Short mmCIF file of C-alpha atoms and ligand atoms in Angstrom, two decimals:
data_model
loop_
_atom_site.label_atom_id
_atom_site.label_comp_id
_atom_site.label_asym_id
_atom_site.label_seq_id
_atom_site.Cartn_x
_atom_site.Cartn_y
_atom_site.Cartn_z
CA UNK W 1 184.20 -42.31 53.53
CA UNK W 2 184.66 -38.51 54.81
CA UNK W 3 184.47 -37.12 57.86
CA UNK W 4 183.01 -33.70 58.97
CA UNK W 5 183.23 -31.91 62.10
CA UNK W 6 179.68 -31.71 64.04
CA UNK W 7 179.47 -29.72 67.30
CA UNK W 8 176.76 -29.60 69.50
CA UNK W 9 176.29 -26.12 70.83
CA UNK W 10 175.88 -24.64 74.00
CA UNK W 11 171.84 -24.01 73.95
CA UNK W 12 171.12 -27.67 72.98
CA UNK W 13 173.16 -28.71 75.95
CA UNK W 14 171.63 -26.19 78.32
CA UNK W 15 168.29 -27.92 76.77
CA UNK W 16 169.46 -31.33 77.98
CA UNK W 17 168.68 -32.26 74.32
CA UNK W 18 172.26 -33.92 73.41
CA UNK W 19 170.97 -37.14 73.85
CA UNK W 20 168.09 -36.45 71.18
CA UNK W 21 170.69 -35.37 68.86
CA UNK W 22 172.90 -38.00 69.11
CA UNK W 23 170.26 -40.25 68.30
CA UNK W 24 169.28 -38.19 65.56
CA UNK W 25 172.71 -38.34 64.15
CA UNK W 26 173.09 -42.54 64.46
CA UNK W 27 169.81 -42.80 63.05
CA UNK W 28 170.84 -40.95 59.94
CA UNK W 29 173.68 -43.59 59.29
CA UNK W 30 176.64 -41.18 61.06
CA UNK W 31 179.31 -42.71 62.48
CA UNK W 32 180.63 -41.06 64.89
CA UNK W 33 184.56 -41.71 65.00
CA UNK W 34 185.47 -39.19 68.10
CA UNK W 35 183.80 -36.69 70.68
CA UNK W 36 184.28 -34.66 73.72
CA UNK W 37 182.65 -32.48 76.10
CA UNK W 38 184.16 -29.08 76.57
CA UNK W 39 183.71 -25.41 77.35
CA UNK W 40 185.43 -22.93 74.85
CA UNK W 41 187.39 -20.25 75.76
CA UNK W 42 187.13 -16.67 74.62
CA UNK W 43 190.24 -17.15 72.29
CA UNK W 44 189.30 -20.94 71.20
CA UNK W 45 185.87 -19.11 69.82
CA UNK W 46 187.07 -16.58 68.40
CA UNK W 47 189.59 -18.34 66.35
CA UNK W 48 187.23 -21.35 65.37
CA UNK W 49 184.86 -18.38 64.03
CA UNK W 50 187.75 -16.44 62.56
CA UNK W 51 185.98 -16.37 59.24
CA UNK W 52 183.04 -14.52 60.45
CA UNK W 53 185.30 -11.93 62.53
CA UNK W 54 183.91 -8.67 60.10
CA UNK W 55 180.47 -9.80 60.71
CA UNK W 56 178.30 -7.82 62.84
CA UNK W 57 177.17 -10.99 65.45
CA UNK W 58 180.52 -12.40 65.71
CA UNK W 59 181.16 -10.89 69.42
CA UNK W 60 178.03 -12.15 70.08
CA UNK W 61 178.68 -15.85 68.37
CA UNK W 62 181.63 -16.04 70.73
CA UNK W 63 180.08 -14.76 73.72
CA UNK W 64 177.56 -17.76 73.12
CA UNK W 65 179.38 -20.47 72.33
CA UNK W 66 181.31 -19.73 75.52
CA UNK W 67 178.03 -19.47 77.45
CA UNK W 68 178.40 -23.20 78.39
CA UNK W 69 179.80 -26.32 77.21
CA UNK W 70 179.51 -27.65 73.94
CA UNK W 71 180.44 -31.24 72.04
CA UNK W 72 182.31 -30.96 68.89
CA UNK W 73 182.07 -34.67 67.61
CA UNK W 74 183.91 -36.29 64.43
CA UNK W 75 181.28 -37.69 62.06
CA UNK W 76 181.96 -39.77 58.85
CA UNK W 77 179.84 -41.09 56.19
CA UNK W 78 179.38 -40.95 52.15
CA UNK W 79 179.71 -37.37 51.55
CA UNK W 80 179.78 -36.67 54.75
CA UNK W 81 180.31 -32.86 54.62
CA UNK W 82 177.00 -31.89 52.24
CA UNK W 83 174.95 -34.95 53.81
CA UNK W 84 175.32 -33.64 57.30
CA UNK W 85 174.27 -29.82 56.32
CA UNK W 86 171.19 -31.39 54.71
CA UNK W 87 171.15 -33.27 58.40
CA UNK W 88 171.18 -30.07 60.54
CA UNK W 89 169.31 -27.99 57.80
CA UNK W 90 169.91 -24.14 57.22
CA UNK W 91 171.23 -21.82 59.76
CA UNK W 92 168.18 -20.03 60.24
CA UNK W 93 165.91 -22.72 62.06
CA UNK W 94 162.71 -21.25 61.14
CA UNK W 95 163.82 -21.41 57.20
CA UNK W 96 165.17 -25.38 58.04
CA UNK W 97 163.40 -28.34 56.86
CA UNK W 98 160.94 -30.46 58.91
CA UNK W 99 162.74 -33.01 60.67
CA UNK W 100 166.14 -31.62 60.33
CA UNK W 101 168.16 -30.78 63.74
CA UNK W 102 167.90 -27.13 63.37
CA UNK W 103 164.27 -27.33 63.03
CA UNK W 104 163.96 -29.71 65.61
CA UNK W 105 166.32 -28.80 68.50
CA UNK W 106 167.24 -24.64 67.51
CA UNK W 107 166.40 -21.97 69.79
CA UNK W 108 167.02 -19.21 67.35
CA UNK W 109 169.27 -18.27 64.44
CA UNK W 110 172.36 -17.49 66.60
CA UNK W 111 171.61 -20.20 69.02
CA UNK W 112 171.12 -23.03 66.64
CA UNK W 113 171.90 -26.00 67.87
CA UNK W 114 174.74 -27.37 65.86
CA UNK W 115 177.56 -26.74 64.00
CA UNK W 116 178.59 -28.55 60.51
CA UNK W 117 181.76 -27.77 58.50
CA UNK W 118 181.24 -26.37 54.90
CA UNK W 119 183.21 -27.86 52.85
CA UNK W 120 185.74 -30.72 53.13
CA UNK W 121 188.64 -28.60 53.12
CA UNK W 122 187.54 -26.33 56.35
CA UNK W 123 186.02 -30.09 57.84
CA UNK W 124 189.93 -31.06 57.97
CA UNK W 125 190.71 -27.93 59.50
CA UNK W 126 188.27 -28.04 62.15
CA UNK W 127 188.17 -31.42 62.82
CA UNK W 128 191.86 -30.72 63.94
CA UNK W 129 191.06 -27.83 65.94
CA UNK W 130 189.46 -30.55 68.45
CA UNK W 131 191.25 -33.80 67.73
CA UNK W 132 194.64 -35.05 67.28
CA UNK W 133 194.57 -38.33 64.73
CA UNK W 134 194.91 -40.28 67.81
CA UNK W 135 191.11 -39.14 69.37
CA UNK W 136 190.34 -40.75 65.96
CA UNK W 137 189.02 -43.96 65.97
CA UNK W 138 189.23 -46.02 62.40
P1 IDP L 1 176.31 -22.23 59.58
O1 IDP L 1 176.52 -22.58 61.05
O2 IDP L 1 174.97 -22.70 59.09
O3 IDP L 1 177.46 -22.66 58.71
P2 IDP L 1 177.38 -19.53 59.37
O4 IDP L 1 176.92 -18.51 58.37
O5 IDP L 1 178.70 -20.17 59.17
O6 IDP L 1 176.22 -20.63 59.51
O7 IDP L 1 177.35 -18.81 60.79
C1 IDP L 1 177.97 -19.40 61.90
C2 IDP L 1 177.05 -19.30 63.09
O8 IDP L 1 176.87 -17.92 63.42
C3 IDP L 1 175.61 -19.80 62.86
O9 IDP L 1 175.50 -21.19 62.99
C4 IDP L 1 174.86 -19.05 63.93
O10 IDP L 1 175.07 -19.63 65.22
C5 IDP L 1 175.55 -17.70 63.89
N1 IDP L 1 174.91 -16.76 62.94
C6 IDP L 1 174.96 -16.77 61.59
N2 IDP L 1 174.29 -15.74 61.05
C7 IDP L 1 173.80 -15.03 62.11
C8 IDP L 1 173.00 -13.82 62.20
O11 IDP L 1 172.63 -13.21 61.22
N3 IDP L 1 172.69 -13.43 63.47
C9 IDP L 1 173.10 -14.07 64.59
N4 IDP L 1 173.86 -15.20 64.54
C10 IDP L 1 174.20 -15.67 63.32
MG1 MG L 2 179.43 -22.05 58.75
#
């Protein structure tokens, strides 16, 4: 089993559709091994999006994701990593796949609804961003 780190962004809980997504998620066969509710700060943002820090939205990546709180959740299943992208669908929601979350719950392309690591390597990284081993349940 792997694990990847999900979290469900600040427009989908403004949209009261967390709930939905959850659902989604447990109907797909994710288990989900730990999850909070939190709001970001400026400097937690900007470091979880270090990567994108030379590209032009990233001010305005942060200044979302801080707009409100979010839920980063730990997810595991087979492959969890590429079976949970395929879950959320691409980052543009109007390019995404019927009945992934993107297409389902997304606003727009910045305000997409959900986060997914991409790869397993940044998934271990992120998932301890948010969670100590002990938030971890086995
Ligand atoms: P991903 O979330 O599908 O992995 P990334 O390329 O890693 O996509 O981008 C991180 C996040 O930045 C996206 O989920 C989306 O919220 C936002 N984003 C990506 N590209 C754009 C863009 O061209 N304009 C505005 N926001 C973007
Ligand atoms: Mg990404």
């Amino acid at each position: 089993m792997q694990r990847t780190l999900a979290i469900i962004k600040p427009d989908a809980i403004r949209n009261n559709y967390q709930g939905k997504i959850i659902d989604h998620l447990l109907d797909k066969g994710l288990r989900i091994v730990a999850a909070e509710l939190t709001w970001l700060t400026t400097e937690d943002a900007r470091e979880f999006y270090a990567v994108h820090k030379e590209r032009p939205f990233y001010d305005d990546l942060v200044e979302f994701m801080t707009s409100g709180p979010c839920m980063p959740m730990v997810l595991e299943h087979e492959n969890a990593v590429s079976y949970f992208r395929e879950v959320i669908g691409t980052t543009n929601p109007e390019e995404a796949d019927e009945g992934t979350v993107r297409k389902l719950y997304a606003e727009s392309l910045q305000n997409n609804a959900i986060h997914g690591s991409d790869s397993p390597e940044n998934a271990q990284k992120e998932i301890a961003f948010f969670f100590s081993a002990r938030d971890i349940i086995s």
